mmCIF file of C-alpha atoms (C1' of nucleotides) and ligand atoms in Angstrom:
data_model
loop_
_atom_site.group_PDB
_atom_site.id
_atom_site.type_symbol
_atom_site.label_atom_id
_atom_site.label_comp_id
_atom_site.label_asym_id
_atom_site.label_seq_id
_atom_site.Cartn_x
_atom_site.Cartn_y
_atom_site.Cartn_z
ATOM 1 C CA MET A 273 26.842 10.009 32.172
ATOM 2 C CA GLN A 274 29.185 11.513 29.621
ATOM 3 C CA LYS A 275 28.980 14.973 31.136
ATOM 4 C CA GLN A 276 30.804 14.013 34.329
ATOM 5 C CA GLU A 277 33.902 12.931 32.445
ATOM 6 C CA THR A 278 36.980 14.195 34.266
ATOM 7 C CA LEU A 279 38.520 17.211 32.706
ATOM 8 C CA THR A 280 42.160 18.122 32.384
ATOM 9 C CA LYS A 281 43.714 21.250 33.840
ATOM 10 C CA ASN A 282 43.350 23.377 30.733
ATOM 11 C CA GLN A 283 39.849 22.145 30.096
ATOM 12 C CA LYS A 284 38.829 23.026 33.654
ATOM 13 C CA ILE A 285 40.316 26.493 33.496
ATOM 14 C CA ILE A 286 38.509 27.263 30.295
ATOM 15 C CA LEU A 287 35.219 25.685 31.296
ATOM 16 C CA ASP A 288 35.276 27.663 34.566
ATOM 17 C CA LEU A 289 35.663 30.879 32.673
ATOM 18 C CA ILE A 290 32.872 30.088 30.223
ATOM 19 C CA GLU A 291 30.528 28.970 32.977
ATOM 20 C CA LYS A 292 31.060 32.219 34.870
ATOM 21 C CA SER A 293 29.833 34.138 31.856
ATOM 22 C CA ASP A 294 26.170 33.966 30.988
ATOM 23 C CA GLN A 295 26.986 35.083 27.489
ATOM 24 C CA PRO A 296 29.071 33.485 24.746
ATOM 25 C CA LEU A 297 32.809 34.077 24.817
ATOM 26 C CA LYS A 298 35.137 34.172 21.834
ATOM 27 C CA ALA A 299 38.236 32.041 21.642
ATOM 28 C CA TYR A 300 40.723 34.884 21.645
ATOM 29 C CA SER A 301 38.961 36.677 24.464
ATOM 30 C CA ILE A 302 39.211 33.429 26.427
ATOM 31 C CA LEU A 303 42.881 33.219 25.510
ATOM 32 C CA PHE A 304 43.443 36.734 26.817
ATOM 33 C CA ASP A 305 41.709 35.891 30.096
ATOM 34 C CA VAL A 306 43.538 32.635 30.767
ATOM 35 C CA LYS A 307 47.041 33.868 30.000
ATOM 36 C CA LYS A 308 47.472 34.587 33.704
ATOM 37 C CA LYS A 309 46.806 30.906 34.326
ATOM 38 C CA GLY A 310 49.569 29.776 32.042
ATOM 39 C CA ILE A 311 47.660 29.112 28.857
ATOM 40 C CA ASN A 312 49.633 30.917 26.204
ATOM 41 C CA ALA A 313 48.613 29.808 22.755
ATOM 42 C CA PRO A 314 45.437 29.760 20.649
ATOM 43 C CA LEU A 315 45.773 26.055 20.069
ATOM 44 C CA GLN A 316 45.601 25.315 23.784
ATOM 45 C CA VAL A 317 42.313 27.163 23.904
ATOM 46 C CA TYR A 318 40.891 25.583 20.775
ATOM 47 C CA ARG A 319 41.831 22.106 21.923
ATOM 48 C CA ALA A 320 40.005 22.586 25.206
ATOM 49 C CA LEU A 321 37.033 24.182 23.457
ATOM 50 C CA ASN A 322 36.738 21.328 20.989
ATOM 51 C CA LYS A 323 36.776 18.776 23.767
ATOM 52 C CA LEU A 324 34.236 20.678 25.856
ATOM 53 C CA VAL A 325 31.937 20.989 22.861
ATOM 54 C CA LYS A 326 32.305 17.291 22.153
ATOM 55 C CA ILE A 327 31.260 16.259 25.651
ATOM 56 C CA GLY A 328 28.416 18.757 25.735
ATOM 57 C CA LYS A 329 29.713 21.069 28.467
ATOM 58 C CA ILE A 330 29.639 24.014 26.112
ATOM 59 C CA HIS A 331 28.101 24.796 22.758
ATOM 60 C CA LYS A 332 29.393 26.774 19.828
ATOM 61 C CA ILE A 333 27.195 29.564 18.537
ATOM 62 C CA GLU A 334 28.079 29.071 14.896
ATOM 63 C CA SER A 335 26.842 32.388 13.595
ATOM 64 C CA ARG A 336 28.947 34.204 16.177
ATOM 65 C CA ASN A 337 32.029 32.026 16.488
ATOM 66 C CA ALA A 338 31.532 32.022 20.212
ATOM 67 C CA PHE A 339 31.115 29.499 22.984
ATOM 68 C CA ILE A 340 28.525 29.322 25.736
ATOM 69 C CA ALA A 341 28.153 26.953 28.672
ATOM 70 C CA CYS A 342 25.307 24.472 28.635
ATOM 71 C CA LYS A 343 23.202 25.304 31.655
ATOM 72 C CA ASN A 344 20.868 22.399 31.250
ATOM 73 C CA SER A 345 21.917 19.572 33.553
ATOM 74 C CA LYS A 346 19.178 17.391 32.130
ATOM 75 C CA CYS A 347 20.270 17.896 28.549
ATOM 76 C CA GLN A 348 22.358 14.850 27.695
ATOM 77 C CA ILE A 349 22.224 15.831 24.127
ATOM 78 C CA ALA A 350 25.294 17.820 23.190
ATOM 79 C CA ASN A 351 24.231 17.420 19.634
ATOM 80 C CA ALA A 352 20.806 18.985 19.621
ATOM 81 C CA THR A 353 20.970 22.692 20.290
ATOM 82 C CA ILE A 354 18.568 25.583 19.897
ATOM 83 C CA PHE A 355 19.524 29.192 20.536
ATOM 84 C CA SER A 356 17.809 32.507 20.583
ATOM 85 C CA ILE A 357 19.994 35.443 19.560
ATOM 86 C CA CYS A 358 19.171 39.126 19.858
ATOM 87 C CA GLU A 359 20.666 40.915 16.877
ATOM 88 C CA SER A 360 20.794 44.192 18.737
ATOM 89 C CA CYS A 361 22.336 43.411 22.131
ATOM 90 C CA GLU A 362 23.718 40.015 21.079
ATOM 91 C CA ASP A 363 22.149 38.318 24.078
ATOM 92 C CA VAL A 364 22.090 34.560 23.579
ATOM 93 C CA THR A 365 19.847 32.082 25.340
ATOM 94 C CA GLU A 366 19.688 28.338 24.962
ATOM 95 C CA ILE A 367 16.162 27.178 24.323
ATOM 96 C CA HIS A 368 14.743 23.998 25.762
ATOM 97 C CA ASP A 369 11.407 23.383 24.177
ATOM 98 C CA HIS A 370 10.241 19.853 24.395
ATOM 99 C CA LYS A 371 7.804 19.990 21.526
ATOM 100 C CA LEU A 372 10.231 21.666 19.161
ATOM 101 C CA SER A 373 13.084 19.339 20.141
ATOM 102 C CA GLU A 374 10.860 16.380 19.512
ATOM 103 C CA HIS A 375 9.857 17.727 16.152
ATOM 104 C CA LEU A 376 13.495 18.224 15.190
ATOM 105 C CA ARG A 377 14.618 14.883 16.573
ATOM 106 C CA ASP A 378 11.920 13.138 14.534
ATOM 107 C CA PHE A 379 12.571 15.019 11.339
ATOM 108 C CA LYS A 380 13.258 12.860 8.297
ATOM 109 C CA ASP A 381 14.069 14.189 4.884
ATOM 110 C CA ASN A 382 13.289 12.314 1.696
ATOM 111 C CA LYS A 383 16.906 11.622 0.755
ATOM 112 C CA GLY A 384 17.689 8.965 3.324
ATOM 113 C CA MET A 385 20.024 11.121 5.413
ATOM 114 C CA LYS A 386 20.866 9.629 8.778
ATOM 115 C CA TYR A 387 21.009 12.548 11.215
ATOM 116 C CA ASN A 388 22.878 12.570 14.483
ATOM 117 C CA LYS A 389 23.004 16.263 15.281
ATOM 118 C CA TYR A 390 21.350 19.574 14.617
ATOM 119 C CA ASN A 391 21.832 23.201 15.478
ATOM 120 C CA LEU A 392 19.104 25.798 15.287
ATOM 121 C CA GLU A 393 19.601 29.522 15.751
ATOM 122 C CA PHE A 394 16.722 31.971 15.988
ATOM 123 C CA PHE A 395 17.456 35.656 15.409
ATOM 124 C CA GLY A 396 15.470 38.693 16.351
ATOM 125 C CA LEU A 397 15.073 41.316 19.013
ATOM 126 C CA CYS A 398 14.760 40.646 22.708
ATOM 127 C CA LYS A 399 12.242 42.350 24.927
ATOM 128 C CA LYS A 400 14.675 45.096 25.906
ATOM 129 C CA CYS A 401 15.695 45.838 22.337
ATOM 130 C CA VAL A 402 12.338 45.879 20.544
ATOM 131 C CA MET B 118 9.562 40.562 -5.630
ATOM 132 C CA GLN B 119 12.812 41.254 -3.866
ATOM 133 C CA LYS B 120 14.642 38.427 -5.588
ATOM 134 C CA GLN B 121 14.496 40.072 -9.005
ATOM 135 C CA GLU B 122 16.408 43.125 -7.834
ATOM 136 C CA THR B 123 19.013 44.126 -10.403
ATOM 137 C CA LEU B 124 22.491 43.100 -9.526
ATOM 138 C CA THR B 125 25.739 44.907 -10.132
ATOM 139 C CA LYS B 126 28.603 43.526 -12.190
ATOM 140 C CA ASN B 127 30.503 42.020 -9.274
ATOM 141 C CA GLN B 128 27.365 40.609 -7.737
ATOM 142 C CA LYS B 129 26.417 38.963 -11.034
ATOM 143 C CA ILE B 130 29.847 37.426 -11.535
ATOM 144 C CA ILE B 131 29.840 35.941 -8.071
ATOM 145 C CA LEU B 132 26.232 34.772 -8.140
ATOM 146 C CA ASP B 133 26.860 33.077 -11.486
ATOM 147 C CA LEU B 134 29.746 31.143 -10.031
ATOM 148 C CA ILE B 135 27.823 30.076 -6.952
ATOM 149 C CA GLU B 136 24.794 29.060 -8.978
ATOM 150 C CA LYS B 137 26.937 26.892 -11.216
ATOM 151 C CA SER B 138 28.057 24.914 -8.188
ATOM 152 C CA ASP B 139 25.581 22.642 -6.508
ATOM 153 C CA GLN B 140 27.722 22.707 -3.391
ATOM 154 C CA PRO B 141 28.737 25.537 -1.075
ATOM 155 C CA LEU B 142 31.728 27.633 -2.061
ATOM 156 C CA LYS B 143 34.107 29.412 0.284
ATOM 157 C CA ALA B 144 34.887 33.085 -0.052
ATOM 158 C CA TYR B 145 38.551 32.688 -0.905
ATOM 159 C CA SER B 146 37.875 29.916 -3.377
ATOM 160 C CA ILE B 147 35.397 32.264 -5.031
ATOM 161 C CA LEU B 148 38.026 34.991 -4.999
ATOM 162 C CA PHE B 149 40.492 32.679 -6.713
ATOM 163 C CA ASP B 150 37.955 31.815 -9.404
ATOM 164 C CA VAL B 151 36.871 35.359 -10.183
ATOM 165 C CA LYS B 152 40.344 36.884 -10.386
ATOM 166 C CA LYS B 153 40.271 36.309 -14.132
ATOM 167 C CA LYS B 154 37.171 38.501 -14.240
ATOM 168 C CA GLY B 155 38.888 41.418 -12.553
ATOM 169 C CA ILE B 156 37.819 40.895 -8.979
ATOM 170 C CA ASN B 157 41.046 41.142 -7.048
ATOM 171 C CA ALA B 158 40.375 41.603 -3.358
ATOM 172 C CA PRO B 159 38.588 39.707 -0.583
ATOM 173 C CA LEU B 160 36.463 42.702 0.211
ATOM 174 C CA GLN B 161 34.982 42.765 -3.253
ATOM 175 C CA VAL B 162 33.906 39.172 -2.758
ATOM 176 C CA TYR B 163 32.559 39.681 0.741
ATOM 177 C CA ARG B 164 30.613 42.755 -0.292
ATOM 178 C CA ALA B 165 28.907 40.859 -3.074
ATOM 179 C CA LEU B 166 28.290 37.842 -0.830
ATOM 180 C CA ASN B 167 26.721 39.970 1.874
ATOM 181 C CA LYS B 168 24.402 41.587 -0.601
ATOM 182 C CA LEU B 169 23.417 38.286 -2.192
ATOM 183 C CA VAL B 170 22.708 36.801 1.215
ATOM 184 C CA LYS B 171 20.637 39.813 2.143
ATOM 185 C CA ILE B 172 18.403 39.531 -0.903
ATOM 186 C CA GLY B 173 18.083 35.773 -0.548
ATOM 187 C CA LYS B 174 19.922 34.718 -3.705
ATOM 188 C CA ILE B 175 22.406 32.728 -1.668
ATOM 189 C CA HIS B 176 22.623 31.412 1.869
ATOM 190 C CA LYS B 177 25.551 31.116 4.219
ATOM 191 C CA ILE B 178 26.202 27.716 5.739
ATOM 192 C CA GLU B 179 27.318 29.017 9.111
ATOM 193 C CA SER B 180 29.003 25.870 10.336
ATOM 194 C CA ARG B 181 31.109 25.730 7.178
ATOM 195 C CA ASN B 182 31.728 29.381 6.367
ATOM 196 C CA ALA B 183 30.520 28.702 2.887
ATOM 197 C CA PHE B 184 27.879 29.983 0.518
ATOM 198 C CA ILE B 185 25.300 28.129 -1.527
ATOM 199 C CA ALA B 186 22.765 29.330 -4.070
ATOM 200 C CA CYS B 187 19.117 29.223 -3.144
ATOM 201 C CA LYS B 188 17.511 26.914 -5.660
ATOM 202 C CA ASN B 189 13.990 27.502 -4.491
ATOM 203 C CA SER B 190 12.349 30.080 -6.734
ATOM 204 C CA LYS B 191 9.247 30.001 -4.571
ATOM 205 C CA CYS B 192 11.138 30.664 -1.386
ATOM 206 C CA GLN B 193 10.791 34.396 -0.729
ATOM 207 C CA ILE B 194 12.143 33.873 2.689
ATOM 208 C CA ALA B 195 15.840 34.584 2.741
ATOM 209 C CA ASN B 196 15.640 34.476 6.479
ATOM 210 C CA ALA B 197 14.303 31.018 7.119
ATOM 211 C CA THR B 198 16.771 28.366 6.092
ATOM 212 C CA ILE B 199 17.155 24.673 6.761
ATOM 213 C CA PHE B 200 20.123 22.618 5.598
ATOM 214 C CA SER B 201 21.153 19.022 5.639
ATOM 215 C CA ILE B 202 24.909 18.453 5.859
ATOM 216 C CA CYS B 203 26.762 15.178 5.436
ATOM 217 C CA GLU B 204 29.703 15.172 7.802
ATOM 218 C CA SER B 205 31.582 12.679 5.671
ATOM 219 C CA CYS B 206 31.345 13.982 2.104
ATOM 220 C CA GLU B 207 30.256 17.498 3.110
ATOM 221 C CA ASP B 208 27.327 17.371 0.728
ATOM 222 C CA VAL B 209 24.861 20.140 1.565
ATOM 223 C CA THR B 210 21.193 20.266 0.603
ATOM 224 C CA GLU B 211 18.643 22.939 1.346
ATOM 225 C CA ILE B 212 15.541 21.450 2.882
ATOM 226 C CA HIS B 213 12.053 22.685 2.096
ATOM 227 C CA ASP B 214 9.671 21.025 4.472
ATOM 228 C CA HIS B 215 6.413 22.793 4.857
ATOM 229 C CA LYS B 216 5.461 21.315 8.185
ATOM 230 C CA LEU B 217 8.839 21.945 9.762
ATOM 231 C CA SER B 218 9.041 25.480 8.375
ATOM 232 C CA GLU B 219 5.620 26.201 9.766
ATOM 233 C CA HIS B 220 6.616 24.869 13.136
ATOM 234 C CA LEU B 221 9.718 27.043 13.177
ATOM 235 C CA ARG B 222 7.913 30.099 11.889
ATOM 236 C CA ASP B 223 5.328 29.768 14.624
ATOM 237 C CA PHE B 224 7.780 29.105 17.422
ATOM 238 C CA LYS B 225 7.486 31.437 20.411
ATOM 239 C CA ASP B 226 9.770 31.330 23.405
ATOM 240 C CA ASN B 227 8.678 32.460 26.837
ATOM 241 C CA LYS B 228 10.947 35.509 26.977
ATOM 242 C CA GLY B 229 9.122 37.754 24.568
ATOM 243 C CA MET B 230 11.717 37.546 21.802
ATOM 244 C CA LYS B 231 10.533 38.896 18.483
ATOM 245 C CA TYR B 232 12.034 36.626 15.821
ATOM 246 C CA ASN B 233 12.598 37.585 12.232
ATOM 247 C CA LYS B 234 15.014 34.895 11.093
ATOM 248 C CA TYR B 235 16.240 31.414 11.795
ATOM 249 C CA ASN B 236 18.841 29.019 10.521
ATOM 250 C CA LEU B 237 18.742 25.290 11.090
ATOM 251 C CA GLU B 238 21.499 22.864 10.181
ATOM 252 C CA PHE B 239 21.089 19.105 10.379
ATOM 253 C CA PHE B 240 24.237 16.968 10.449
ATOM 254 C CA GLY B 241 24.680 13.309 9.716
ATOM 255 C CA LEU B 242 25.553 10.893 6.984
ATOM 256 C CA CYS B 243 24.048 10.825 3.548
ATOM 257 C CA LYS B 244 22.911 7.677 1.811
ATOM 258 C CA LYS B 245 26.244 7.236 0.045
ATOM 259 C CA CYS B 246 28.294 7.684 3.211
ATOM 260 C CA VAL B 247 26.385 5.553 5.721
ATOM 261 C "C1'" DT C 230 55.593 -2.629 31.419
ATOM 262 C "C1'" DT C 231 54.857 -1.726 27.233
ATOM 263 C "C1'" DA C 232 51.913 0.181 23.842
ATOM 264 C "C1'" DA C 233 48.168 3.087 22.572
ATOM 265 C "C1'" DA C 234 45.632 6.968 23.280
ATOM 266 C "C1'" DT C 235 45.185 11.466 24.940
ATOM 267 C "C1'" DA C 236 46.934 15.892 26.401
ATOM 268 C "C1'" DT C 237 50.537 19.585 26.418
ATOM 269 C "C1'" DG C 238 53.588 23.280 24.875
ATOM 270 C "C1'" DT C 239 55.399 25.993 21.229
ATOM 271 C "C1'" DT C 240 56.100 28.049 16.753
ATOM 272 C "C1'" DA C 241 54.498 29.033 12.595
ATOM 273 C "C1'" DT C 242 50.978 29.515 9.324
ATOM 274 C "C1'" DA C 243 46.416 29.150 7.124
ATOM 275 C "C1'" DT C 244 41.808 30.785 6.714
ATOM 276 C "C1'" DT C 245 38.099 33.974 7.249
ATOM 277 C "C1'" DA C 246 36.597 38.674 7.529
ATOM 278 C "C1'" DT C 247 36.768 43.779 8.356
ATOM 279 C "C1'" DT C 248 38.691 48.717 8.690
ATOM 280 C "C1'" DA C 249 40.036 52.643 6.462
ATOM 281 C "C1'" DC C 250 40.304 55.605 2.781
ATOM 282 C "C1'" DA C 251 39.768 57.380 -1.893
ATOM 283 C "C1'" DT C 252 36.808 57.445 -5.860
ATOM 284 C "C1'" DA C 253 32.890 56.703 -9.068
ATOM 285 C "C1'" DG C 254 28.043 56.263 -10.569
ATOM 286 C "C1'" DC C 255 23.199 56.989 -10.095
ATOM 287 C "C1'" DG C 256 18.695 58.843 -8.828
ATOM 288 C "C1'" DT C 257 16.292 62.545 -6.496
ATOM 289 C "C1'" DT C 258 15.143 67.050 -5.957
ATOM 290 C "C1'" DA C 259 16.213 71.988 -5.067
ATOM 291 C "C1'" DT D 101 21.968 71.917 -13.932
ATOM 292 C "C1'" DA D 102 23.867 71.408 -9.388
ATOM 293 C "C1'" DA D 103 23.987 69.515 -5.097
ATOM 294 C "C1'" DC D 104 23.004 65.755 -2.207
ATOM 295 C "C1'" DG D 105 22.370 61.087 -0.511
ATOM 296 C "C1'" DC D 106 22.959 56.562 -1.499
ATOM 297 C "C1'" DT D 107 25.152 52.602 -3.260
ATOM 298 C "C1'" DA D 108 28.979 50.465 -5.312
ATOM 299 C "C1'" DT D 109 34.063 50.098 -6.447
ATOM 300 C "C1'" DG D 110 39.056 49.542 -5.913
ATOM 301 C "C1'" DT D 111 43.029 48.969 -3.114
ATOM 302 C "C1'" DA D 112 45.954 48.284 0.841
ATOM 303 C "C1'" DA D 113 46.420 47.002 5.273
ATOM 304 C "C1'" DT D 114 45.109 44.468 9.156
ATOM 305 C "C1'" DA D 115 42.087 41.976 12.399
ATOM 306 C "C1'" DA D 116 39.957 37.827 13.882
ATOM 307 C "C1'" DT D 117 39.400 32.944 13.697
ATOM 308 C "C1'" DA D 118 41.463 28.452 13.366
ATOM 309 C "C1'" DT D 119 44.789 24.689 12.184
ATOM 310 C "C1'" DA D 120 49.398 22.246 10.880
ATOM 311 C "C1'" DA D 121 53.509 20.352 12.385
ATOM 312 C "C1'" DC D 122 56.548 18.796 15.713
ATOM 313 C "C1'" DA D 123 58.408 17.453 20.208
ATOM 314 C "C1'" DT D 124 57.220 15.791 24.622
ATOM 315 C "C1'" DA D 125 54.533 14.263 28.598
ATOM 316 C "C1'" DT D 126 50.828 11.918 30.879
ATOM 317 C "C1'" DT D 127 47.139 8.648 31.394
ATOM 318 C "C1'" DT D 128 44.845 4.333 30.258
ATOM 319 C "C1'" DA D 129 44.512 -0.259 29.244
ATOM 320 C "C1'" DA D 130 46.230 -4.764 27.681
HETATM 321 ZN ZN1 LIG E 597 22.804 22.670 26.159
HETATM 322 ZN ZN1 LIG E 598 18.514 42.604 22.888
HETATM 323 ZN ZN1 LIG E 599 16.694 29.053 -0.006
HETATM 324 ZN ZN1 LIG E 600 27.950 11.915 2.315
#
DNA sequence: TTAAATATGTTATATTATTACATAGCGTTA
DNA sequence: TAACGCTATGTAATAATATAACATATTTAA
């Protein structure tokens, strides 16, 4: 299982931090928080983030340039993500909807594209913000 | 029809440029190109881009920080976008798939979110790059 | 045990986007 | 007309996001 890959020191530090937050964190806010642990430079953060994204431990919220932990232990698929984003309070939730995922996985365009990944972001207002 | 809204000088210059390209353009590449037309500062570009996005004339490709013209005259919906992106040649195509759009439009989560927008990006390899 | 691949640390720099402030134009309406 | 609200403009400065380049260390695998 790819997700149990052993992580390096920096990767662990940064994953820990992201997993403790239920909301997306930005790279430079992560950098600020891990300086006390000896991570000093943006590149150290970005390298860890890129790796963690690649192995599916975290996802990037593209519209927000922020990173959130994947809470779904069953989700092997680092490359098929659906998020719900409240445009008022900025609350982000990962969506796991079997039917929708299936629909997206099975999607074929008419140009012969060979897909291996997708990212879907829904925007709106959450219950609290309506 | 919102799309026929009259545009200002800067907005027209920048929309023209984007419409002439069949591929997404980046803000600072746009800035470079429109300097000869008297647009000198990033903010002038970003202001026009934001407006054009808002009225649906162009879309932002979030994963690429780039902007592409909406070619679909029938598409009133500036806030429901689907793109296909080749990760090798970076070719981007807007997808208009009725069934998929319907599915996304009708999607309801179980948290009571009220959606008003979505953006979906498919990644893979195009015919030429496979 | 050597070579390849991966990770680290550090500095500098590139790229993307916004803040802040001053000014101008345009449509409404008092 | 005059005053107001709204939108757009121009300009300078700066913030926020991300990568290049280089030297070194560590892990993995042949
Ligand atoms: Zn996930
Ligand atoms: Zn909310
Ligand atoms: Zn469109
Ligand atoms: Zn291609």
